[in-house]
Amino acid sequence: LVIILEDFAEVTEYLSRSNYTTISLMYSLLAIISKNIVPDDFSIEVVDLTSLNTTFDDDVGYEDASEDEPITRQPKPALYQSINHYWKIPQEQGMLAALLDSRFK
């Protein structure tokens, strides 16, 4: 679990030192985090986070992990889905901003 959250800690520390956080910086950092937390199992249930009917349901339809499954596989799908939901940056705009930013040359 520490391995997964280590990237979040590094990005948070980097952003806290930055005086001017721009979309180009956010796009690059979120791309790095997303790449590292891509779930191993793509058969995850998609929960509609915008609907109150499913967001606060007690039974969303998840299965308990087996005893021998590493704990790192459990939070990856939730983190990946949350980043993709809450940080929707249009890919073209984020890439263009990163391309034009002199910090990334």
Short mmCIF file of N, CA and C in Angstrom, two decimals, residues 3-105:
data_model
loop_
_atom_site.label_atom_id
_atom_site.label_comp_id
_atom_site.label_asym_id
_atom_site.label_seq_id
_atom_site.Cartn_x
_atom_site.Cartn_y
_atom_site.Cartn_z
N ILE A 3 3.70 1.56 -1.38
CA ILE A 3 4.26 1.71 -2.72
C ILE A 3 3.31 2.49 -3.62
N ILE A 4 2.02 2.21 -3.51
CA ILE A 4 1.03 2.91 -4.33
C ILE A 4 0.92 4.37 -3.90
N LEU A 5 0.84 4.61 -2.61
CA LEU A 5 0.64 5.96 -2.11
C LEU A 5 1.90 6.81 -2.15
N GLU A 6 3.05 6.18 -2.37
CA GLU A 6 4.31 6.92 -2.44
C GLU A 6 4.29 7.92 -3.60
N ASP A 7 3.73 7.52 -4.74
CA ASP A 7 3.63 8.43 -5.88
C ASP A 7 2.76 9.65 -5.55
N PHE A 8 1.67 9.42 -4.84
CA PHE A 8 0.80 10.52 -4.44
C PHE A 8 1.54 11.48 -3.51
N ALA A 9 2.33 10.94 -2.59
CA ALA A 9 3.09 11.78 -1.67
C ALA A 9 4.13 12.61 -2.41
N GLU A 10 4.82 12.00 -3.37
CA GLU A 10 5.83 12.73 -4.14
C GLU A 10 5.20 13.85 -4.96
N VAL A 11 4.07 13.57 -5.59
CA VAL A 11 3.39 14.59 -6.39
C VAL A 11 2.89 15.71 -5.49
N THR A 12 2.33 15.37 -4.34
CA THR A 12 1.85 16.39 -3.41
C THR A 12 2.98 17.27 -2.94
N GLU A 13 4.12 16.66 -2.62
CA GLU A 13 5.28 17.43 -2.17
C GLU A 13 5.79 18.34 -3.30
N TYR A 14 5.83 17.83 -4.51
CA TYR A 14 6.29 18.62 -5.65
C TYR A 14 5.35 19.80 -5.90
N LEU A 15 4.05 19.56 -5.84
CA LEU A 15 3.09 20.64 -6.08
C LEU A 15 3.13 21.69 -4.97
N SER A 16 3.40 21.28 -3.75
CA SER A 16 3.44 22.24 -2.65
C SER A 16 4.65 23.16 -2.76
N ARG A 17 5.71 22.72 -3.45
CA ARG A 17 6.89 23.57 -3.65
C ARG A 17 6.73 24.48 -4.85
N SER A 18 5.79 24.19 -5.72
CA SER A 18 5.63 24.96 -6.95
C SER A 18 4.86 26.25 -6.68
N ASN A 19 5.39 27.34 -7.18
CA ASN A 19 4.71 28.63 -7.02
C ASN A 19 3.58 28.79 -8.03
N TYR A 20 3.78 28.25 -9.22
CA TYR A 20 2.80 28.41 -10.29
C TYR A 20 2.46 27.04 -10.87
N THR A 21 1.40 26.45 -10.37
CA THR A 21 0.96 25.16 -10.89
C THR A 21 0.06 25.41 -12.09
N THR A 22 0.43 24.83 -13.21
CA THR A 22 -0.34 25.02 -14.44
C THR A 22 -0.89 23.69 -14.90
N ILE A 23 -1.76 23.75 -15.90
CA ILE A 23 -2.38 22.54 -16.42
C ILE A 23 -1.33 21.61 -17.02
N SER A 24 -0.27 22.17 -17.57
CA SER A 24 0.77 21.32 -18.16
C SER A 24 1.45 20.49 -17.08
N LEU A 25 1.67 21.08 -15.94
CA LEU A 25 2.28 20.35 -14.83
C LEU A 25 1.33 19.29 -14.28
N MET A 26 0.07 19.66 -14.10
CA MET A 26 -0.91 18.72 -13.57
C MET A 26 -1.11 17.55 -14.52
N TYR A 27 -1.18 17.82 -15.81
CA TYR A 27 -1.39 16.75 -16.78
C TYR A 27 -0.25 15.75 -16.73
N SER A 28 0.97 16.24 -16.67
CA SER A 28 2.14 15.35 -16.63
C SER A 28 2.16 14.50 -15.36
N LEU A 29 1.90 15.13 -14.23
CA LEU A 29 1.94 14.40 -12.96
C LEU A 29 0.81 13.38 -12.86
N LEU A 30 -0.38 13.74 -13.31
CA LEU A 30 -1.49 12.80 -13.28
C LEU A 30 -1.27 11.64 -14.24
N ALA A 31 -0.61 11.89 -15.34
CA ALA A 31 -0.29 10.81 -16.28
C ALA A 31 0.66 9.81 -15.64
N ILE A 32 1.63 10.30 -14.89
CA ILE A 32 2.58 9.41 -14.20
C ILE A 32 1.86 8.57 -13.16
N ILE A 33 1.02 9.21 -12.35
CA ILE A 33 0.29 8.48 -11.31
C ILE A 33 -0.65 7.46 -11.94
N SER A 34 -1.39 7.86 -12.96
CA SER A 34 -2.34 6.95 -13.60
C SER A 34 -1.65 5.74 -14.19
N LYS A 35 -0.48 5.94 -14.76
CA LYS A 35 0.26 4.83 -15.36
C LYS A 35 0.67 3.81 -14.29
N ASN A 36 0.98 4.30 -13.10
CA ASN A 36 1.44 3.41 -12.03
C ASN A 36 0.31 2.72 -11.28
N ILE A 37 -0.93 3.20 -11.42
CA ILE A 37 -2.03 2.57 -10.69
C ILE A 37 -3.05 1.92 -11.61
N VAL A 38 -2.68 1.68 -12.84
CA VAL A 38 -3.59 0.97 -13.74
C VAL A 38 -3.92 -0.37 -13.11
N PRO A 39 -5.20 -0.67 -12.92
CA PRO A 39 -5.56 -1.93 -12.26
C PRO A 39 -5.13 -3.14 -13.09
N ASP A 40 -4.73 -4.17 -12.38
CA ASP A 40 -4.33 -5.41 -13.04
C ASP A 40 -5.52 -6.11 -13.66
N ASP A 41 -6.68 -5.94 -13.05
CA ASP A 41 -7.90 -6.60 -13.50
C ASP A 41 -8.83 -5.55 -14.10
N PHE A 42 -9.08 -5.64 -15.39
CA PHE A 42 -9.92 -4.65 -16.04
C PHE A 42 -11.40 -5.01 -15.98
N SER A 43 -11.77 -6.03 -15.24
CA SER A 43 -13.18 -6.39 -15.12
C SER A 43 -13.79 -5.77 -13.86
N ILE A 44 -13.42 -4.54 -13.57
CA ILE A 44 -13.95 -3.87 -12.39
C ILE A 44 -15.32 -3.29 -12.70
N GLU A 45 -16.14 -3.21 -11.69
CA GLU A 45 -17.46 -2.63 -11.86
C GLU A 45 -17.34 -1.12 -11.88
N VAL A 46 -17.96 -0.50 -12.84
CA VAL A 46 -17.94 0.95 -12.95
C VAL A 46 -19.10 1.49 -12.13
N VAL A 47 -18.79 2.33 -11.16
CA VAL A 47 -19.80 2.93 -10.31
C VAL A 47 -20.00 4.36 -10.76
N ASP A 48 -21.24 4.74 -11.00
CA ASP A 48 -21.55 6.10 -11.42
C ASP A 48 -21.42 7.01 -10.21
N LEU A 49 -20.34 7.79 -10.15
CA LEU A 49 -20.09 8.65 -9.00
C LEU A 49 -20.93 9.92 -9.02
N THR A 50 -21.62 10.16 -10.11
CA THR A 50 -22.45 11.37 -10.19
C THR A 50 -23.88 11.13 -9.74
N SER A 51 -24.27 9.88 -9.61
CA SER A 51 -25.63 9.55 -9.22
C SER A 51 -25.70 9.23 -7.73
N LEU A 52 -26.60 9.89 -7.03
CA LEU A 52 -26.75 9.61 -5.60
C LEU A 52 -27.33 8.23 -5.35
N ASN A 53 -27.98 7.65 -6.36
CA ASN A 53 -28.58 6.33 -6.19
C ASN A 53 -27.53 5.24 -6.01
N THR A 54 -26.39 5.37 -6.67
CA THR A 54 -25.36 4.32 -6.56
C THR A 54 -24.16 4.75 -5.75
N THR A 55 -23.94 6.03 -5.59
CA THR A 55 -22.75 6.49 -4.88
C THR A 55 -22.77 6.06 -3.43
N PHE A 56 -23.91 6.15 -2.78
CA PHE A 56 -23.98 5.85 -1.36
C PHE A 56 -24.66 4.52 -1.06
N ASP A 57 -24.75 3.64 -2.03
CA ASP A 57 -25.31 2.32 -1.80
C ASP A 57 -24.41 1.52 -0.87
N ASP A 58 -25.04 0.71 -0.02
CA ASP A 58 -24.27 -0.16 0.86
C ASP A 58 -23.66 -1.31 0.08
N ASP A 59 -24.38 -1.81 -0.90
CA ASP A 59 -23.89 -2.95 -1.69
C ASP A 59 -23.68 -2.50 -3.13
N VAL A 60 -22.44 -2.23 -3.48
CA VAL A 60 -22.12 -1.77 -4.82
C VAL A 60 -21.79 -2.95 -5.71
N GLY A 61 -21.57 -4.10 -5.15
CA GLY A 61 -21.29 -5.28 -5.93
C GLY A 61 -19.83 -5.62 -6.04
N TYR A 62 -19.08 -5.39 -4.98
CA TYR A 62 -17.67 -5.74 -5.00
C TYR A 62 -17.47 -7.10 -4.36
N GLU A 63 -16.39 -7.73 -4.70
CA GLU A 63 -16.06 -9.03 -4.13
C GLU A 63 -14.85 -8.88 -3.22
N ASP A 64 -14.85 -9.63 -2.13
CA ASP A 64 -13.71 -9.62 -1.24
C ASP A 64 -12.52 -10.28 -1.92
N ALA A 65 -11.35 -9.76 -1.64
CA ALA A 65 -10.13 -10.32 -2.21
C ALA A 65 -9.80 -11.64 -1.53
N SER A 66 -9.18 -12.52 -2.28
CA SER A 66 -8.77 -13.79 -1.68
C SER A 66 -7.65 -13.55 -0.69
N GLU A 67 -7.43 -14.50 0.19
CA GLU A 67 -6.45 -14.34 1.26
C GLU A 67 -5.03 -14.15 0.73
N ASP A 68 -4.69 -14.80 -0.37
CA ASP A 68 -3.33 -14.71 -0.87
C ASP A 68 -3.12 -13.55 -1.85
N GLU A 69 -4.16 -12.77 -2.12
CA GLU A 69 -4.02 -11.64 -3.03
C GLU A 69 -3.30 -10.50 -2.33
N PRO A 70 -2.33 -9.91 -2.98
CA PRO A 70 -1.62 -8.79 -2.34
C PRO A 70 -2.56 -7.61 -2.10
N ILE A 71 -2.31 -6.91 -1.04
CA ILE A 71 -3.17 -5.79 -0.67
C ILE A 71 -3.08 -4.65 -1.68
N THR A 72 -2.04 -4.62 -2.47
CA THR A 72 -1.89 -3.53 -3.44
C THR A 72 -2.91 -3.61 -4.57
N ARG A 73 -3.51 -4.76 -4.79
CA ARG A 73 -4.48 -4.89 -5.87
C ARG A 73 -5.85 -4.35 -5.49
N GLN A 74 -6.11 -4.21 -4.21
CA GLN A 74 -7.43 -3.77 -3.77
C GLN A 74 -7.71 -2.29 -4.04
N PRO A 75 -6.82 -1.36 -3.67
CA PRO A 75 -7.16 0.05 -3.89
C PRO A 75 -6.89 0.58 -5.29
N LYS A 76 -6.13 -0.15 -6.09
CA LYS A 76 -5.78 0.34 -7.43
C LYS A 76 -6.99 0.69 -8.29
N PRO A 77 -7.98 -0.20 -8.42
CA PRO A 77 -9.14 0.15 -9.26
C PRO A 77 -9.89 1.38 -8.78
N ALA A 78 -10.04 1.52 -7.47
CA ALA A 78 -10.77 2.68 -6.93
C ALA A 78 -10.00 3.97 -7.18
N LEU A 79 -8.69 3.95 -6.97
CA LEU A 79 -7.88 5.13 -7.21
C LEU A 79 -7.86 5.50 -8.69
N TYR A 80 -7.72 4.50 -9.53
CA TYR A 80 -7.68 4.74 -10.98
C TYR A 80 -9.00 5.34 -11.47
N GLN A 81 -10.10 4.78 -11.01
CA GLN A 81 -11.41 5.28 -11.42
C GLN A 81 -11.64 6.70 -10.88
N SER A 82 -11.22 6.96 -9.66
CA SER A 82 -11.40 8.29 -9.08
C SER A 82 -10.59 9.35 -9.81
N ILE A 83 -9.34 9.03 -10.15
CA ILE A 83 -8.52 9.99 -10.88
C ILE A 83 -9.14 10.29 -12.24
N ASN A 84 -9.59 9.25 -12.92
CA ASN A 84 -10.19 9.46 -14.24
C ASN A 84 -11.51 10.21 -14.16
N HIS A 85 -12.20 10.10 -13.04
CA HIS A 85 -13.48 10.80 -12.89
C HIS A 85 -13.29 12.26 -12.47
N TYR A 86 -12.49 12.50 -11.46
CA TYR A 86 -12.36 13.83 -10.89
C TYR A 86 -11.34 14.72 -11.60
N TRP A 87 -10.43 14.13 -12.34
CA TRP A 87 -9.41 14.92 -13.03
C TRP A 87 -9.50 14.72 -14.52
N LYS A 88 -10.66 14.95 -15.08
CA LYS A 88 -10.84 14.83 -16.52
C LYS A 88 -10.24 16.06 -17.19
N ILE A 89 -9.06 15.89 -17.71
CA ILE A 89 -8.40 16.96 -18.46
C ILE A 89 -8.42 16.53 -19.92
N PRO A 90 -8.97 17.35 -20.79
CA PRO A 90 -8.95 16.96 -22.20
C PRO A 90 -7.52 16.65 -22.65
N GLN A 91 -7.33 15.49 -23.22
CA GLN A 91 -6.00 15.02 -23.55
C GLN A 91 -5.26 15.98 -24.48
N GLU A 92 -5.94 16.49 -25.48
CA GLU A 92 -5.28 17.39 -26.43
C GLU A 92 -4.82 18.67 -25.75
N GLN A 93 -5.64 19.24 -24.87
CA GLN A 93 -5.27 20.48 -24.19
C GLN A 93 -4.11 20.26 -23.23
N GLY A 94 -4.16 19.15 -22.49
CA GLY A 94 -3.08 18.86 -21.55
C GLY A 94 -1.76 18.61 -22.24
N MET A 95 -1.80 17.85 -23.34
CA MET A 95 -0.57 17.58 -24.09
C MET A 95 -0.01 18.86 -24.72
N LEU A 96 -0.88 19.67 -25.28
CA LEU A 96 -0.43 20.92 -25.90
C LEU A 96 0.19 21.85 -24.85
N ALA A 97 -0.44 21.94 -23.69
CA ALA A 97 0.11 22.78 -22.62
C ALA A 97 1.47 22.27 -22.17
N ALA A 98 1.62 20.95 -22.05
CA ALA A 98 2.91 20.38 -21.65
C ALA A 98 3.96 20.60 -22.74
N LEU A 99 3.55 20.51 -23.99
CA LEU A 99 4.48 20.71 -25.10
C LEU A 99 4.99 22.15 -25.15
N LEU A 100 4.13 23.10 -24.87
CA LEU A 100 4.51 24.51 -24.93
C LEU A 100 5.18 25.02 -23.66
N ASP A 101 5.14 24.26 -22.59
CA ASP A 101 5.73 24.68 -21.33
C ASP A 101 7.25 24.50 -21.38
N SER A 102 7.98 25.56 -21.12
CA SER A 102 9.45 25.50 -21.22
C SER A 102 10.08 24.62 -20.14
N ARG A 103 9.35 24.30 -19.09
CA ARG A 103 9.91 23.43 -18.04
C ARG A 103 10.08 21.99 -18.51
N PHE A 104 9.39 21.60 -19.56
CA PHE A 104 9.41 20.22 -20.03
C PHE A 104 10.21 20.04 -21.31
N LYS A 105 11.11 20.92 -21.61
CA LYS A 105 11.91 20.80 -22.84
C LYS A 105 13.23 20.14 -22.56
#
